[in-house]
Coordinates of C-alpha atoms in Angstrom, one line a residue:
X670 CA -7.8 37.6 -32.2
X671 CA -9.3 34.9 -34.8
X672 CA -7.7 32.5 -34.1
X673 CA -8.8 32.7 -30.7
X674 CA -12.3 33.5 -31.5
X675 CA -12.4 29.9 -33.4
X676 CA -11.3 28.4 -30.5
X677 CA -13.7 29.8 -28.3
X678 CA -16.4 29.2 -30.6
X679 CA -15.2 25.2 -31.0
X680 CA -14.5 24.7 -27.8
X681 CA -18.9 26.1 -27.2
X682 CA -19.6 24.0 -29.9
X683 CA -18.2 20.8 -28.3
X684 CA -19.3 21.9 -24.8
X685 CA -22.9 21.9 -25.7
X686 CA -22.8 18.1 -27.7
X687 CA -21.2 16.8 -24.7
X688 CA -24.0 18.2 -22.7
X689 CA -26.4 16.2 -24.8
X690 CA -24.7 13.5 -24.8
X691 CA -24.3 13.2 -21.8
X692 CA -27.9 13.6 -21.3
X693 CA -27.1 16.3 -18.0
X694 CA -31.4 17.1 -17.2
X695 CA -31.8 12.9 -17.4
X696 CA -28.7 12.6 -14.8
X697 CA -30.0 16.0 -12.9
X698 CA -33.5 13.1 -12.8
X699 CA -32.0 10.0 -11.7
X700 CA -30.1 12.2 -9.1
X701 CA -32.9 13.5 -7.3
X702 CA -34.9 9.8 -7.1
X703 CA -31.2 8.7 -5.7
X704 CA -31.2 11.1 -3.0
X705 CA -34.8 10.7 -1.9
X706 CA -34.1 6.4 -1.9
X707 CA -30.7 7.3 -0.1
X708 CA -32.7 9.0 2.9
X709 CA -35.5 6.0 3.0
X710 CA -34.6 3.8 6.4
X711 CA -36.0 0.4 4.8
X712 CA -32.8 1.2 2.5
X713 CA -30.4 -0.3 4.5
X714 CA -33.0 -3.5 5.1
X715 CA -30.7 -4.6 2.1
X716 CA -27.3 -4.0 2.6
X717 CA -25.9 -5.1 -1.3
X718 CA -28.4 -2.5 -2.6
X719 CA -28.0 0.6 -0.1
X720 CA -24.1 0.1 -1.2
X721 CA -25.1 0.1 -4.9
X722 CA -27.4 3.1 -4.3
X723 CA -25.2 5.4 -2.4
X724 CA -21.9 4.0 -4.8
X725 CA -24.0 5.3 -8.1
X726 CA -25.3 8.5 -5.9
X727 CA -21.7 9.5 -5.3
X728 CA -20.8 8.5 -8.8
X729 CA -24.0 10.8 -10.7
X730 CA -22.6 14.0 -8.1
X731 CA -19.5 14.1 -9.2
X732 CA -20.1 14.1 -13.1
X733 CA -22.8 16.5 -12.8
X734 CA -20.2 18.6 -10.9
X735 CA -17.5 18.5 -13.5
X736 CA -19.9 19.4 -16.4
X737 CA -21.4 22.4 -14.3
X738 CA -17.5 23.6 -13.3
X739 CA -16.8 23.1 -16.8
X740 CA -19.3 25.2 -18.1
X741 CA -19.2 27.8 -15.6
X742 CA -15.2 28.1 -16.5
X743 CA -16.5 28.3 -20.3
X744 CA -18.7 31.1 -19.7
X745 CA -15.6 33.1 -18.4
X746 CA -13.3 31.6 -21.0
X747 CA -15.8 33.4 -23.3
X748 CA -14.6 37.1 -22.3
X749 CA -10.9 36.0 -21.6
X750 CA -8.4 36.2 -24.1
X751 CA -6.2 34.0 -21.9
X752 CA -4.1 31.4 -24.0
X753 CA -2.9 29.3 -21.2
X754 CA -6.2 29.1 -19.4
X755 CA -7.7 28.0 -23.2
X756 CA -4.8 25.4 -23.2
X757 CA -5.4 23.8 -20.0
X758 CA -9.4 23.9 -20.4
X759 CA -9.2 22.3 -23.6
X760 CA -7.3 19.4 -22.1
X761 CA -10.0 19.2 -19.5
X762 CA -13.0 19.1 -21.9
X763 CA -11.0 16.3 -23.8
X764 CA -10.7 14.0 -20.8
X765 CA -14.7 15.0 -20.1
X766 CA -15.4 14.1 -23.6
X767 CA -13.9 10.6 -22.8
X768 CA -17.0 9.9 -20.6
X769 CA -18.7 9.9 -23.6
X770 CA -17.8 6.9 -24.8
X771 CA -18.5 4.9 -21.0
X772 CA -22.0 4.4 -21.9
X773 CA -21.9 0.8 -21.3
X774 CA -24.4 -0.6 -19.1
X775 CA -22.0 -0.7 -15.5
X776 CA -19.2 0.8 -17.6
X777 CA -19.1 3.7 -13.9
X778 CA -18.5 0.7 -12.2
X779 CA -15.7 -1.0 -10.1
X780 CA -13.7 -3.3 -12.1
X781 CA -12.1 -7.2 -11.4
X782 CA -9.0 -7.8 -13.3
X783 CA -7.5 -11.7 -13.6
X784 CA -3.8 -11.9 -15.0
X785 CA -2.7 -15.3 -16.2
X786 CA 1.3 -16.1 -17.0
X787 CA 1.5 -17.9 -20.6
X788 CA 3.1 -21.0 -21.2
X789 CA 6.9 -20.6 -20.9
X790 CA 7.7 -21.0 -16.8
X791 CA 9.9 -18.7 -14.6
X792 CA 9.7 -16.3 -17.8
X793 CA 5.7 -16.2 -18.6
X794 CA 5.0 -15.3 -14.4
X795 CA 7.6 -12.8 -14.5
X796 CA 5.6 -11.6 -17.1
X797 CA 2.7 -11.7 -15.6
X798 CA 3.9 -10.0 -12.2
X799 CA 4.8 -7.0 -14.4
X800 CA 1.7 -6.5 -15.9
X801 CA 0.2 -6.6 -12.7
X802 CA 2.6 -4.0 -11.5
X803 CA 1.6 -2.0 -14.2
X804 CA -2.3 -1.6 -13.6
X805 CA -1.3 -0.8 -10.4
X806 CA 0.6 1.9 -11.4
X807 CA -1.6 3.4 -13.7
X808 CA -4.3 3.2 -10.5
X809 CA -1.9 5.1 -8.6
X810 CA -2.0 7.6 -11.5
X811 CA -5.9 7.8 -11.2
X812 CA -6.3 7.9 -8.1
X813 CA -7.8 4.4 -7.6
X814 CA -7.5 2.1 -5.1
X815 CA -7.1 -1.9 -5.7
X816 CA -7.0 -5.0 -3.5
X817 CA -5.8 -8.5 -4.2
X818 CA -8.5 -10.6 -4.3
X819 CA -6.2 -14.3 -5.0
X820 CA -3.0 -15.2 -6.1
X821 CA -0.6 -17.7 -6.9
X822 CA 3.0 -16.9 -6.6
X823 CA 5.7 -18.4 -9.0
X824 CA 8.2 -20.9 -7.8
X825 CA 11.1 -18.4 -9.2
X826 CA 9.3 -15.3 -9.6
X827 CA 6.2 -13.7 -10.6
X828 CA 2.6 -14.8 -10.6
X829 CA 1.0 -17.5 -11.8
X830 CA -2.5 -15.5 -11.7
X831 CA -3.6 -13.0 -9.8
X832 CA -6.8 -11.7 -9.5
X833 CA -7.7 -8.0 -8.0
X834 CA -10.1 -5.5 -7.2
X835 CA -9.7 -1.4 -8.7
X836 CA -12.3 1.2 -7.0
X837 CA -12.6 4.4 -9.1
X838 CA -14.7 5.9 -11.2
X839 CA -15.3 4.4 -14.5
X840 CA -12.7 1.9 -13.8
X841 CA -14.7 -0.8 -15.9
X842 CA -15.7 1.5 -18.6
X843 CA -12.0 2.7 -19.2
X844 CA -10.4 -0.7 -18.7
X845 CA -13.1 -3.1 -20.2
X846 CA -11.0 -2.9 -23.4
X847 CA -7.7 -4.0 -21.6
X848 CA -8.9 -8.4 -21.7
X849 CA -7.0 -10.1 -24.1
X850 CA -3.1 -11.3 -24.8
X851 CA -0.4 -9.3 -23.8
X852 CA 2.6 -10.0 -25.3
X853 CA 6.6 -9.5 -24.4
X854 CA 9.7 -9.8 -26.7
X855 CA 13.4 -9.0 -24.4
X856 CA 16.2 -10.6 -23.8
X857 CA 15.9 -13.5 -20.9
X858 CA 17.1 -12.4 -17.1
X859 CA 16.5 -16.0 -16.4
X860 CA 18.9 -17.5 -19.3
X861 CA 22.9 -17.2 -18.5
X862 CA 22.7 -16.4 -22.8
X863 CA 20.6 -13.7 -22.6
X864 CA 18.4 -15.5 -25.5
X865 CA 15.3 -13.6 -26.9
X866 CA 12.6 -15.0 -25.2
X867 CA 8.1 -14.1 -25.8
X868 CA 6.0 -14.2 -23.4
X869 CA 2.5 -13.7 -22.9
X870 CA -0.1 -13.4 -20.1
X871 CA -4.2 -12.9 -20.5
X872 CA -5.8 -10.3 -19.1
X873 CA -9.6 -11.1 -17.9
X874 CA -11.9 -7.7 -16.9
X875 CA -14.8 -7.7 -15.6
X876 CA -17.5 -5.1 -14.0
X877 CA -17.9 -5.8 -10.1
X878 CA -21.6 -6.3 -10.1
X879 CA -24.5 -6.3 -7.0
X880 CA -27.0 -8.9 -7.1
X881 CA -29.5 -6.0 -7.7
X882 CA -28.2 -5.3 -11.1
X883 CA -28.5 -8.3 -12.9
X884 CA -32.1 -9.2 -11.7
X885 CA -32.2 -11.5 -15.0
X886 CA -29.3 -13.6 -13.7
X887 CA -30.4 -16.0 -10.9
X888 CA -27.4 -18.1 -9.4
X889 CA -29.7 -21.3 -7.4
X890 CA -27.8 -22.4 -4.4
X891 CA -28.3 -25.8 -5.6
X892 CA -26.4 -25.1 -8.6
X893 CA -23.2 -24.2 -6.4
X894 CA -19.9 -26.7 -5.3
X895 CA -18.5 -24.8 -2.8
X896 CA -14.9 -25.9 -1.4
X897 CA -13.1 -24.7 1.3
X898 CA -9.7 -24.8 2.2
X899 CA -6.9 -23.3 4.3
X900 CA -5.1 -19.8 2.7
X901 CA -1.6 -19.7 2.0
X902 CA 0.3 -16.1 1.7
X903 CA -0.1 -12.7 3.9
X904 CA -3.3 -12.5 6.3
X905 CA -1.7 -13.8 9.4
X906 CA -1.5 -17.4 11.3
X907 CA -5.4 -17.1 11.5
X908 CA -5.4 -17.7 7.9
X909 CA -3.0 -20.7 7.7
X910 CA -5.4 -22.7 10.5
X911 CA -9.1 -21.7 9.1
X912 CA -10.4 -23.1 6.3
X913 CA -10.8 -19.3 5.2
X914 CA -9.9 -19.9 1.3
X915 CA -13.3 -20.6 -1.8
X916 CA -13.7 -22.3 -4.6
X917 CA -16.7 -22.1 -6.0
X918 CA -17.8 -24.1 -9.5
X919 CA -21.2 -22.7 -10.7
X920 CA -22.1 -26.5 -11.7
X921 CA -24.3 -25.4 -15.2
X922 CA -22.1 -23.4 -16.7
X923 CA -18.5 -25.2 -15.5
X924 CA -17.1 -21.7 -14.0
X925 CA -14.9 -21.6 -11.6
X926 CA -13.7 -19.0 -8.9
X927 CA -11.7 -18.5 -6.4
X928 CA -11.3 -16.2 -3.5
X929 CA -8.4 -16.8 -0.5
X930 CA -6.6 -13.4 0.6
X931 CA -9.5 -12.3 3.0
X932 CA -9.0 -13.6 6.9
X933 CA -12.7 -14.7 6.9
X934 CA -14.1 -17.6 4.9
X935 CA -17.7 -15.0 4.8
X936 CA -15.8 -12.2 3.1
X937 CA -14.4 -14.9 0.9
X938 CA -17.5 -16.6 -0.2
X939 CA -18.9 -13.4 -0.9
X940 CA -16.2 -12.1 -3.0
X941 CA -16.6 -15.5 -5.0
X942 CA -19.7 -15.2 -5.6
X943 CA -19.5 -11.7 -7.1
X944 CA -16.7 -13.1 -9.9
X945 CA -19.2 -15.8 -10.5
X946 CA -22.0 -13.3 -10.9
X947 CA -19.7 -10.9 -13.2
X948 CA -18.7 -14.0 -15.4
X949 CA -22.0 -15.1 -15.7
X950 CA -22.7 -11.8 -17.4
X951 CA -20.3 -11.6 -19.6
X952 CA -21.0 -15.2 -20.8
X953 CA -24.6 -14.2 -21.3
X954 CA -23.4 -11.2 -23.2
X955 CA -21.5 -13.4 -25.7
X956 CA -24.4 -15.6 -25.7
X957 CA -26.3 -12.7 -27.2
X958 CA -23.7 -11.2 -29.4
X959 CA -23.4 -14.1 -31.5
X960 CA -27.0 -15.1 -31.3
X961 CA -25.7 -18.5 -29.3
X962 CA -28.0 -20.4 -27.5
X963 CA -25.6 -21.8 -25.4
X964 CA -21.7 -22.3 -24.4
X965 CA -20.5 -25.5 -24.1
X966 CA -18.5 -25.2 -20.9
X967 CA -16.7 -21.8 -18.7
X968 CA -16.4 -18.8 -21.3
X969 CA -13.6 -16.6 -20.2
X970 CA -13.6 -12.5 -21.2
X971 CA -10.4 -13.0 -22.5
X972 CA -8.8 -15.4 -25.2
X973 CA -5.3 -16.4 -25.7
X974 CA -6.1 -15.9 -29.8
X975 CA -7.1 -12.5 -28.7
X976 CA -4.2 -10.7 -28.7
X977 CA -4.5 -7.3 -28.4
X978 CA -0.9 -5.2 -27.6
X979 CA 2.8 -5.9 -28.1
X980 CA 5.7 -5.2 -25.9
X981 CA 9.2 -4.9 -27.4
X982 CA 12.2 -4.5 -25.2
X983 CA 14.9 -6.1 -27.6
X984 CA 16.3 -5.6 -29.6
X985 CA 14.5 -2.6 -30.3
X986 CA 12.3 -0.6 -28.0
X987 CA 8.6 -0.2 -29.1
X988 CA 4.7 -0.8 -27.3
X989 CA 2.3 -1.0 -30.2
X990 CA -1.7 -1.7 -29.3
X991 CA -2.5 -4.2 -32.6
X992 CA -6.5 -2.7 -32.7
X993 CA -5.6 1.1 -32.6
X994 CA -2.4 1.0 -34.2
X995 CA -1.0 3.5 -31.4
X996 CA 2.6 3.1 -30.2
X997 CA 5.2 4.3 -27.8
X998 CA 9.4 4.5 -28.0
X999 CA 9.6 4.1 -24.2
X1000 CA 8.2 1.0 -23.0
X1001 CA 9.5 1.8 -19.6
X1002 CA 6.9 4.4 -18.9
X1003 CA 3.7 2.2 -20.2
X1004 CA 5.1 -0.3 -18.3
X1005 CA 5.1 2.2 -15.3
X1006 CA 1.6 2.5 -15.8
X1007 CA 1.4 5.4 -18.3
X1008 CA -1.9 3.8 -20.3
X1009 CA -3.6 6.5 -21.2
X1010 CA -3.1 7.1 -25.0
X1011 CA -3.7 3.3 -25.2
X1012 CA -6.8 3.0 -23.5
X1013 CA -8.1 6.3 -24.6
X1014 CA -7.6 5.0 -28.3
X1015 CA -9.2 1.9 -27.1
X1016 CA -12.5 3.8 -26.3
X1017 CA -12.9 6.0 -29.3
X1018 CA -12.4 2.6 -31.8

């Protein structure tokens, strides 16, 4: 009976700082202005904005929801003495507490991810095609959808680099701290000896940012070298005829994107010119961080220095994150997409 009145009594006490934290009567605010913008017919006079709008309308519902439910189920807890309804709820409130460290500016946004294969060929882009297949998992865990935004295939196997979109809630906040090296240790499936072979591939994130939320960032058409040329890959024999594929260099900074995998060269050009937006923010936040005035040249998110987690498949089996110090015996699984004591460590550093 004490013990569970302690529980109770903890599980009140961190209910009502992740209210406050979360700052619930400001969101409660900045849901109601939302709604009455949302039902304005000049809205959709601006079709980037309406989406942003009605994207961070849907967004401020549902976490006001979950904090409500939340605390409605705590009330009830309160005159329960029901140990596998405390069990589960306190697993709840611990993935709501997460949201308390996504306070970063578009941290509830959509994210961009770009994988690049290492030096080391056939090996490096095999590499790189698994750690691809591994955020994809873990979306498919979250419930997140993602699309393919460019990529180069290896000659063998693999990817050179791919580049992809990831709709979900938070997905920038939670995956923000995934940029940076990623590095394998196995045996060779390319090498008749089996040799140990390391490999690495960088991981670039980025927030998928509107126009309307960086009104401090203007991108000058004049400042743009657009290229176009015809798409290779899956989209059809339109694709292979129409000059449907982007490049785009932002010509002050030296940045350079590219978009090919959608059939029209418009949904293309538009894509690019969001990557160029989000890299132009994060090169600006840099800039600030270490009181730069300027980068000489295209800052990516991600360094190969920076190298962030290790995964060991020979000749023993062990993932270990280098900044949080967590690890995992079965490589496999986080491989599979199983992230989330990685990237939840990740958040509360």
């Amino acid at each position: 009976m004490n013990d569970f009145k302690v529980r109770i009594e903890d599980l009140n006490q961190r209910m009502k700082k992740l209210t406050e934290v979360l700052n619930i009567p400001k969101k409660e605010e900045d849901l109601t202005k939302l709604e009455e913008l949302s039902l304005d017919p000049k809205l959709w006079d601006d079709q980037e904005n309406a989406k942003s709008v009605l994207q961070n309308l849907a967004g401020l519902k549902d976490e006001i929801k979950e904090i409500k439910d939340a605390s409605e189920t705590l009330e009830i807890l309160n005159h329960l003495e029901d140990e596998v309804e405390i069990n589960k709820f306190e697993k709840a409130l611990g993935r709501l507490e997460l949201k308390s460290y996504l306070a970063g500016p578009y941290d509830n946004k959509n994210t961009i991810i770009t994988i690049h294969a290492g030096q080391g060929g056939t090996e490096a882009m095999d590499w790189a095609g698994m750690v691809f297949r591994m955020y994809i998992r873990y979306c498919e865990r979250k419930g997140w959808s993602t699309e393919t935004i460019d990529s180069t295939q290896g000659e063998e196997a693999g990817l050179k680099s791919v580049t992809f979109e990831i709709k979900g809630s938070y997905a920038y906040g939670y995956l923000k701290g995934e940029a940076g090296t990623h590095r394998l240790v196995r045996q060779s499936p390319f090498n008749a000896n089996n040799l140990r072979q390391t490999s690495f591939a960088l991981v670039e994130v980025l927030p998928d940012l509107e126009a309307t939320d960086l009104p401090g960032i203007q991108i000058k058409d004049e400042e743009l070298d657009w290229q176009f040329t015809r798409a290779g890959g899956h989209g059809g024999q339109n694709v292979n005829k129409v000059s449907t594929a982007v490049r785009l260099m932002h010509l002050p900074t030296g940045i350079v994107v590219t978009a090919r995998t959608e059939r029209f060269q418009e949904q293309n050009r538009k894509i690019a010119l969001g990557l160029l937006r989000a890299k132009l923010w994060i090169r600006q936040q840099e800039i600030e961080k270490n009181n730069l005035k300027d980068i000489k040249g295209e800052y990516k998110p991600a360094s190969w220095g920076n190298q962030i987690r290790s995964y060991v498949l020979h000749p023993y089996k062990m993932v270990k994150d280098l900044r949080t110090e967590v690890e995992s015996g079965n490589p496999d699984s986080v491989l599979d997409g199983d992230l989330d004591d990685f990237i939840e460590a990740e958040l509360k550093l």
